[in-house]
Amino acid sequence: MARPRLSAKTYIDGILAGNRVILSQAITLIESNLDTDNILAQEVLQAIISHTGKSLRIGITGVPGVGKSTFIESFGGLFTHQNKKIAVLAIDPTSQISGGSIMGDKTRMENLSIDKNAYIRPTPAGNSLGGVARKTRETMLLCEAAGFEIILVETVGVGQSEIAVKQMTDFFLLLMLAGAGDELQGVKRGIMEVADALVITKSDGENQKHAYRAKIEYENALHLFPSKENKWIPPVLTCAAIQNQGMNEVLEMIEKYVIHTKNNNFFYQQRENQNLYWLHQNIKDVFEERFYQHINIKKSLKEYENNVKNGHIPPWQAAKDLWKIFENNFD
Ligand code: GDP
């Protein structure tokens, strides 16, 4: 049963007026899987799109336990204390039910979650990264239209979720632990390569010297990567978020990056390329969804799967045959 919804105009006016309650309701609309909600959500997005893009979008990744929420709590405080509005979003493709994921737990950021300048939204539920990522990106756009100046998008890095975050943010921060090997941290080389900065967390007490050593090691490792198109050399910093140490340095570094990439135009080009990336992602998702939901595909798929499994039909041929079935019955 469809839940009662507001009119598109009420959502749009509420978002543009910075009304938190309506913003939350509009995000719920985006997260819904109902077709009618989907149509309404897209109408709202279309209306607010010219009010988006003004925030600074920062992506944060790192393995569970690296200190992401502690970092965000402390780092986010830098903005809220300056009366700047910050939204914290998350991508966790493993979350099946809303609020059921570790990442989505609001109580992790105790101060931020009660700060009037902060808005924390748990990861949307979903079975596919594509769906979760799209909803988070659309949520980001709503938050921008509602006047949030800083958007943090956090991920644990399951599957390709770091790439999704990288593709929706201006600056991509990788948090690392000192003293744990790369393999232990499950950090994929490709992620280090696309990070705009590395920050070694928990650089306090006894751990400080390990953090410093790790900083030098990672600086050396980063030097081996090819230079970036935007001519930015990713720095390695250390921090102790629990003591609010190193946070200003991270902020100054990001500000430097923004000036650098705005000067050489990369900042704007990257956003344009990201828009295109999401267009093509969404095309794939739309097609796939329509395809698998089609009644005749549902009927025929099992048989084709069995034939491919047993080696009776090559997969490419089966895919083309199925496409014909889909196309001929396109409603
Ligand atoms: P997440 O899973 O990446 O979000 O990590 P959390 O922020 O939940 O932190 C994991 C653990 O590391 C918690 O017990 C934190 O208290 C601890 N931690 C986080 N930051 C620091 C820090 O700066 N110093 C120390 N000593 N511990 C920290």
Short mmCIF file of N, CA and C in Angstrom, two decimals, residues 138-255:
data_model
loop_
_atom_site.label_atom_id
_atom_site.label_comp_id
_atom_site.label_asym_id
_atom_site.label_seq_id
_atom_site.Cartn_x
_atom_site.Cartn_y
_atom_site.Cartn_z
N GLU A 138 21.35 11.13 -5.28
CA GLU A 138 20.17 11.98 -5.37
C GLU A 138 19.88 12.67 -4.04
N THR A 139 20.15 11.95 -2.95
CA THR A 139 20.00 12.54 -1.62
C THR A 139 20.95 13.72 -1.46
N MET A 140 22.17 13.54 -1.97
CA MET A 140 23.16 14.62 -1.92
C MET A 140 22.63 15.87 -2.63
N LEU A 141 22.00 15.67 -3.77
CA LEU A 141 21.47 16.80 -4.53
C LEU A 141 20.36 17.52 -3.74
N LEU A 142 19.51 16.73 -3.10
CA LEU A 142 18.45 17.35 -2.28
C LEU A 142 19.06 18.17 -1.14
N CYS A 143 20.09 17.61 -0.50
CA CYS A 143 20.74 18.32 0.61
C CYS A 143 21.36 19.63 0.12
N GLU A 144 21.95 19.59 -1.05
CA GLU A 144 22.54 20.82 -1.60
C GLU A 144 21.46 21.88 -1.83
N ALA A 145 20.35 21.42 -2.40
CA ALA A 145 19.26 22.37 -2.66
C ALA A 145 18.69 22.92 -1.36
N ALA A 146 18.82 22.14 -0.28
CA ALA A 146 18.32 22.57 1.02
C ALA A 146 19.33 23.46 1.75
N GLY A 147 20.45 23.74 1.09
CA GLY A 147 21.40 24.71 1.64
C GLY A 147 22.60 24.14 2.38
N PHE A 148 22.82 22.83 2.29
CA PHE A 148 24.01 22.27 2.95
C PHE A 148 25.25 22.62 2.14
N GLU A 149 26.26 23.11 2.87
CA GLU A 149 27.46 23.62 2.18
C GLU A 149 28.56 22.58 2.06
N ILE A 150 28.51 21.60 2.97
CA ILE A 150 29.51 20.53 2.94
C ILE A 150 28.74 19.21 2.93
N ILE A 151 29.11 18.32 2.02
CA ILE A 151 28.49 16.99 2.03
C ILE A 151 29.62 15.97 2.22
N LEU A 152 29.49 15.15 3.24
CA LEU A 152 30.45 14.05 3.43
C LEU A 152 29.75 12.76 3.03
N VAL A 153 30.40 11.99 2.18
CA VAL A 153 29.84 10.69 1.82
C VAL A 153 30.84 9.62 2.27
N GLU A 154 30.34 8.77 3.14
CA GLU A 154 31.21 7.78 3.77
C GLU A 154 30.92 6.39 3.19
N THR A 155 31.97 5.57 3.07
CA THR A 155 31.73 4.18 2.68
C THR A 155 32.73 3.25 3.35
N VAL A 156 32.34 1.99 3.51
CA VAL A 156 33.27 1.02 4.07
C VAL A 156 34.09 0.33 3.00
N GLY A 157 33.74 0.59 1.76
CA GLY A 157 34.53 -0.01 0.69
C GLY A 157 34.18 -1.45 0.39
N VAL A 158 32.91 -1.76 0.38
CA VAL A 158 32.49 -3.09 -0.01
C VAL A 158 32.30 -3.10 -1.52
N GLY A 159 32.81 -4.12 -2.18
CA GLY A 159 32.69 -4.20 -3.64
C GLY A 159 33.30 -2.97 -4.29
N GLN A 160 32.51 -2.32 -5.10
CA GLN A 160 33.01 -1.15 -5.82
C GLN A 160 32.51 0.15 -5.19
N SER A 161 32.12 0.09 -3.93
CA SER A 161 31.46 1.27 -3.37
C SER A 161 32.39 2.49 -3.29
N GLU A 162 33.71 2.25 -3.19
CA GLU A 162 34.62 3.42 -3.17
C GLU A 162 34.56 4.15 -4.50
N ILE A 163 34.43 3.39 -5.57
CA ILE A 163 34.37 4.01 -6.89
C ILE A 163 33.10 4.87 -6.99
N ALA A 164 32.00 4.33 -6.46
CA ALA A 164 30.76 5.10 -6.48
C ALA A 164 30.94 6.41 -5.73
N VAL A 165 31.60 6.36 -4.57
CA VAL A 165 31.81 7.58 -3.78
C VAL A 165 32.77 8.53 -4.50
N LYS A 166 33.83 7.96 -5.03
CA LYS A 166 34.80 8.77 -5.80
C LYS A 166 34.09 9.52 -6.93
N GLN A 167 33.12 8.83 -7.55
CA GLN A 167 32.42 9.42 -8.69
C GLN A 167 31.34 10.42 -8.31
N MET A 168 31.13 10.63 -7.02
CA MET A 168 30.13 11.64 -6.66
C MET A 168 30.70 12.73 -5.78
N THR A 169 32.03 12.72 -5.59
CA THR A 169 32.61 13.73 -4.70
C THR A 169 33.75 14.49 -5.39
N ASP A 170 34.08 15.65 -4.81
CA ASP A 170 35.15 16.47 -5.36
C ASP A 170 36.51 16.06 -4.81
N PHE A 171 36.47 15.57 -3.58
CA PHE A 171 37.73 15.21 -2.90
C PHE A 171 37.54 13.86 -2.23
N PHE A 172 38.48 12.97 -2.44
CA PHE A 172 38.32 11.60 -1.95
C PHE A 172 39.43 11.27 -0.96
N LEU A 173 39.02 11.03 0.28
CA LEU A 173 39.96 10.86 1.38
C LEU A 173 40.00 9.39 1.82
N LEU A 174 41.21 8.86 1.90
CA LEU A 174 41.36 7.47 2.35
C LEU A 174 41.97 7.47 3.75
N LEU A 175 41.25 6.92 4.71
CA LEU A 175 41.77 6.81 6.07
C LEU A 175 42.49 5.47 6.22
N MET A 176 43.65 5.51 6.85
CA MET A 176 44.46 4.30 6.99
C MET A 176 44.94 4.15 8.44
N LEU A 177 45.16 2.91 8.83
CA LEU A 177 45.72 2.63 10.15
C LEU A 177 47.23 2.46 10.03
N ALA A 178 47.94 2.88 11.05
CA ALA A 178 49.38 2.63 11.05
C ALA A 178 49.61 1.21 11.55
N GLY A 179 50.64 0.59 11.02
CA GLY A 179 51.06 -0.69 11.58
C GLY A 179 50.28 -1.88 11.08
N ALA A 180 49.26 -1.68 10.29
CA ALA A 180 48.55 -2.81 9.70
C ALA A 180 48.90 -2.81 8.22
N GLY A 181 49.33 -3.95 7.73
CA GLY A 181 49.73 -4.02 6.32
C GLY A 181 48.56 -3.69 5.42
N ASP A 182 48.89 -3.35 4.18
CA ASP A 182 47.83 -3.01 3.22
C ASP A 182 46.84 -4.15 3.04
N GLU A 183 47.40 -5.39 3.01
CA GLU A 183 46.50 -6.53 2.80
C GLU A 183 45.54 -6.66 3.98
N LEU A 184 46.12 -6.44 5.16
CA LEU A 184 45.31 -6.53 6.37
C LEU A 184 44.18 -5.51 6.35
N GLN A 185 44.46 -4.38 5.77
CA GLN A 185 43.45 -3.33 5.74
C GLN A 185 42.51 -3.48 4.56
N GLY A 186 42.79 -4.48 3.75
CA GLY A 186 41.91 -4.72 2.61
C GLY A 186 41.87 -3.53 1.65
N VAL A 187 42.93 -2.74 1.68
CA VAL A 187 42.95 -1.57 0.80
C VAL A 187 43.41 -2.00 -0.59
N LYS A 188 42.55 -1.75 -1.54
CA LYS A 188 42.92 -2.14 -2.89
C LYS A 188 43.86 -1.07 -3.45
N ARG A 189 44.83 -1.52 -4.19
CA ARG A 189 45.81 -0.62 -4.76
C ARG A 189 45.11 0.48 -5.57
N GLY A 190 44.09 0.07 -6.29
CA GLY A 190 43.35 1.02 -7.13
C GLY A 190 42.75 2.16 -6.32
N ILE A 191 42.39 1.88 -5.09
CA ILE A 191 41.78 2.92 -4.25
C ILE A 191 42.83 3.93 -3.81
N MET A 192 44.01 3.41 -3.44
CA MET A 192 45.11 4.33 -3.08
C MET A 192 45.44 5.23 -4.26
N GLU A 193 45.33 4.65 -5.43
CA GLU A 193 45.68 5.39 -6.64
C GLU A 193 44.70 6.53 -6.93
N VAL A 194 43.46 6.35 -6.55
CA VAL A 194 42.48 7.41 -6.86
C VAL A 194 42.23 8.36 -5.67
N ALA A 195 42.85 8.07 -4.53
CA ALA A 195 42.65 8.94 -3.36
C ALA A 195 43.33 10.29 -3.58
N ASP A 196 42.70 11.35 -3.09
CA ASP A 196 43.31 12.68 -3.18
C ASP A 196 44.18 12.98 -1.97
N ALA A 197 44.02 12.18 -0.92
CA ALA A 197 44.88 12.29 0.25
C ALA A 197 44.71 11.04 1.11
N LEU A 198 45.76 10.73 1.86
CA LEU A 198 45.70 9.63 2.83
C LEU A 198 45.82 10.27 4.21
N VAL A 199 45.02 9.80 5.13
CA VAL A 199 45.18 10.28 6.50
C VAL A 199 45.34 9.08 7.42
N ILE A 200 46.44 9.06 8.15
CA ILE A 200 46.69 7.97 9.10
C ILE A 200 45.98 8.34 10.40
N THR A 201 45.09 7.47 10.84
CA THR A 201 44.27 7.78 12.01
C THR A 201 44.95 7.31 13.32
N LYS A 202 44.38 7.73 14.41
CA LYS A 202 44.78 7.30 15.77
C LYS A 202 46.25 7.56 16.08
N SER A 203 46.74 8.70 15.60
CA SER A 203 48.13 9.06 15.85
C SER A 203 48.24 9.72 17.23
N ASP A 204 48.08 8.89 18.25
CA ASP A 204 48.22 9.42 19.61
C ASP A 204 48.94 8.39 20.48
N GLY A 205 49.43 8.84 21.62
CA GLY A 205 50.14 7.95 22.56
C GLY A 205 51.26 7.19 21.88
N GLU A 206 51.33 5.93 22.21
CA GLU A 206 52.37 5.04 21.68
C GLU A 206 52.31 4.93 20.15
N ASN A 207 51.10 5.10 19.65
CA ASN A 207 50.87 4.89 18.22
C ASN A 207 51.43 6.00 17.34
N GLN A 208 51.80 7.11 17.98
CA GLN A 208 52.25 8.27 17.22
C GLN A 208 53.46 7.98 16.34
N LYS A 209 54.40 7.24 16.91
CA LYS A 209 55.61 6.98 16.11
C LYS A 209 55.32 5.99 14.97
N HIS A 210 54.39 5.08 15.22
CA HIS A 210 54.00 4.17 14.12
C HIS A 210 53.31 4.96 13.01
N ALA A 211 52.50 5.91 13.45
CA ALA A 211 51.77 6.73 12.47
C ALA A 211 52.76 7.53 11.62
N TYR A 212 53.78 8.05 12.26
CA TYR A 212 54.75 8.85 11.53
C TYR A 212 55.52 7.98 10.52
N ARG A 213 55.85 6.77 10.98
CA ARG A 213 56.57 5.85 10.08
C ARG A 213 55.66 5.49 8.89
N ALA A 214 54.42 5.22 9.20
CA ALA A 214 53.47 4.86 8.13
C ALA A 214 53.32 6.02 7.14
N LYS A 215 53.33 7.21 7.67
CA LYS A 215 53.21 8.41 6.80
C LYS A 215 54.33 8.41 5.76
N ILE A 216 55.56 8.16 6.23
CA ILE A 216 56.70 8.17 5.29
C ILE A 216 56.58 7.03 4.29
N GLU A 217 56.18 5.86 4.81
CA GLU A 217 56.05 4.71 3.90
C GLU A 217 55.02 4.98 2.81
N TYR A 218 53.88 5.55 3.21
CA TYR A 218 52.84 5.81 2.22
C TYR A 218 53.23 6.94 1.27
N GLU A 219 53.96 7.91 1.80
CA GLU A 219 54.44 8.97 0.90
C GLU A 219 55.31 8.36 -0.19
N ASN A 220 56.19 7.45 0.22
CA ASN A 220 57.06 6.78 -0.76
C ASN A 220 56.23 5.96 -1.74
N ALA A 221 55.23 5.25 -1.21
CA ALA A 221 54.41 4.40 -2.08
C ALA A 221 53.65 5.26 -3.09
N LEU A 222 53.14 6.41 -2.63
CA LEU A 222 52.36 7.26 -3.54
C LEU A 222 53.21 7.84 -4.66
N HIS A 223 54.50 8.01 -4.36
CA HIS A 223 55.40 8.55 -5.39
C HIS A 223 55.54 7.62 -6.58
N LEU A 224 55.26 6.35 -6.33
CA LEU A 224 55.41 5.37 -7.41
C LEU A 224 54.24 5.39 -8.38
N PHE A 225 53.15 6.03 -7.95
CA PHE A 225 51.99 6.08 -8.85
C PHE A 225 52.21 7.15 -9.92
N PRO A 226 51.60 6.94 -11.08
CA PRO A 226 51.74 7.96 -12.13
C PRO A 226 51.13 9.29 -11.68
N SER A 227 51.69 10.40 -12.18
CA SER A 227 51.18 11.70 -11.74
C SER A 227 49.76 11.90 -12.25
N LYS A 228 49.01 12.71 -11.51
CA LYS A 228 47.58 12.85 -11.81
C LYS A 228 47.35 13.92 -12.86
N GLU A 229 46.25 13.73 -13.55
CA GLU A 229 45.83 14.67 -14.60
C GLU A 229 45.65 16.08 -14.02
N ASN A 230 45.21 16.14 -12.77
CA ASN A 230 44.95 17.45 -12.16
C ASN A 230 46.19 18.06 -11.52
N LYS A 231 47.34 17.38 -11.68
CA LYS A 231 48.63 17.88 -11.16
C LYS A 231 48.62 18.06 -9.64
N TRP A 232 47.83 17.28 -8.98
CA TRP A 232 47.78 17.34 -7.50
C TRP A 232 48.56 16.16 -6.96
N ILE A 233 49.45 16.43 -6.04
CA ILE A 233 50.20 15.33 -5.43
C ILE A 233 49.53 14.99 -4.10
N PRO A 234 48.92 13.79 -3.99
CA PRO A 234 48.17 13.46 -2.78
C PRO A 234 49.07 13.44 -1.54
N PRO A 235 48.79 14.28 -0.57
CA PRO A 235 49.59 14.29 0.64
C PRO A 235 49.18 13.19 1.62
N VAL A 236 50.07 12.88 2.54
CA VAL A 236 49.76 11.93 3.61
C VAL A 236 49.83 12.69 4.93
N LEU A 237 48.75 12.68 5.68
CA LEU A 237 48.69 13.40 6.95
C LEU A 237 48.41 12.42 8.08
N THR A 238 48.60 12.87 9.30
CA THR A 238 48.23 12.03 10.44
C THR A 238 47.20 12.80 11.28
N CYS A 239 46.40 12.06 12.03
CA CYS A 239 45.43 12.74 12.90
C CYS A 239 45.09 11.86 14.11
N ALA A 240 44.55 12.50 15.11
CA ALA A 240 44.00 11.78 16.26
C ALA A 240 42.64 12.41 16.53
N ALA A 241 41.65 11.87 15.86
CA ALA A 241 40.33 12.51 15.87
C ALA A 241 39.74 12.58 17.27
N ILE A 242 40.06 11.60 18.09
CA ILE A 242 39.51 11.55 19.43
C ILE A 242 39.95 12.78 20.23
N GLN A 243 41.17 13.27 19.91
CA GLN A 243 41.67 14.48 20.57
C GLN A 243 41.47 15.72 19.71
N ASN A 244 40.75 15.59 18.64
CA ASN A 244 40.58 16.68 17.67
C ASN A 244 41.91 17.17 17.12
N GLN A 245 42.87 16.28 17.01
CA GLN A 245 44.17 16.70 16.51
C GLN A 245 44.33 16.39 15.02
N GLY A 246 44.89 17.35 14.32
CA GLY A 246 45.17 17.15 12.90
C GLY A 246 43.99 17.50 11.99
N MET A 247 42.90 17.91 12.59
CA MET A 247 41.70 18.19 11.79
C MET A 247 41.84 19.46 10.96
N ASN A 248 42.40 20.51 11.58
CA ASN A 248 42.59 21.75 10.84
C ASN A 248 43.50 21.56 9.64
N GLU A 249 44.52 20.71 9.85
CA GLU A 249 45.47 20.45 8.76
C GLU A 249 44.76 19.77 7.59
N VAL A 250 43.86 18.84 7.93
CA VAL A 250 43.11 18.15 6.86
C VAL A 250 42.25 19.16 6.11
N LEU A 251 41.60 20.02 6.87
CA LEU A 251 40.73 21.02 6.25
C LEU A 251 41.53 21.97 5.35
N GLU A 252 42.67 22.44 5.87
CA GLU A 252 43.50 23.36 5.08
C GLU A 252 43.97 22.69 3.79
N MET A 253 44.31 21.41 3.92
CA MET A 253 44.77 20.67 2.75
C MET A 253 43.65 20.57 1.70
N ILE A 254 42.45 20.31 2.16
CA ILE A 254 41.33 20.20 1.21
C ILE A 254 41.05 21.56 0.56
N GLU A 255 41.16 22.61 1.37
CA GLU A 255 40.94 23.96 0.81
C GLU A 255 41.98 24.27 -0.27
#
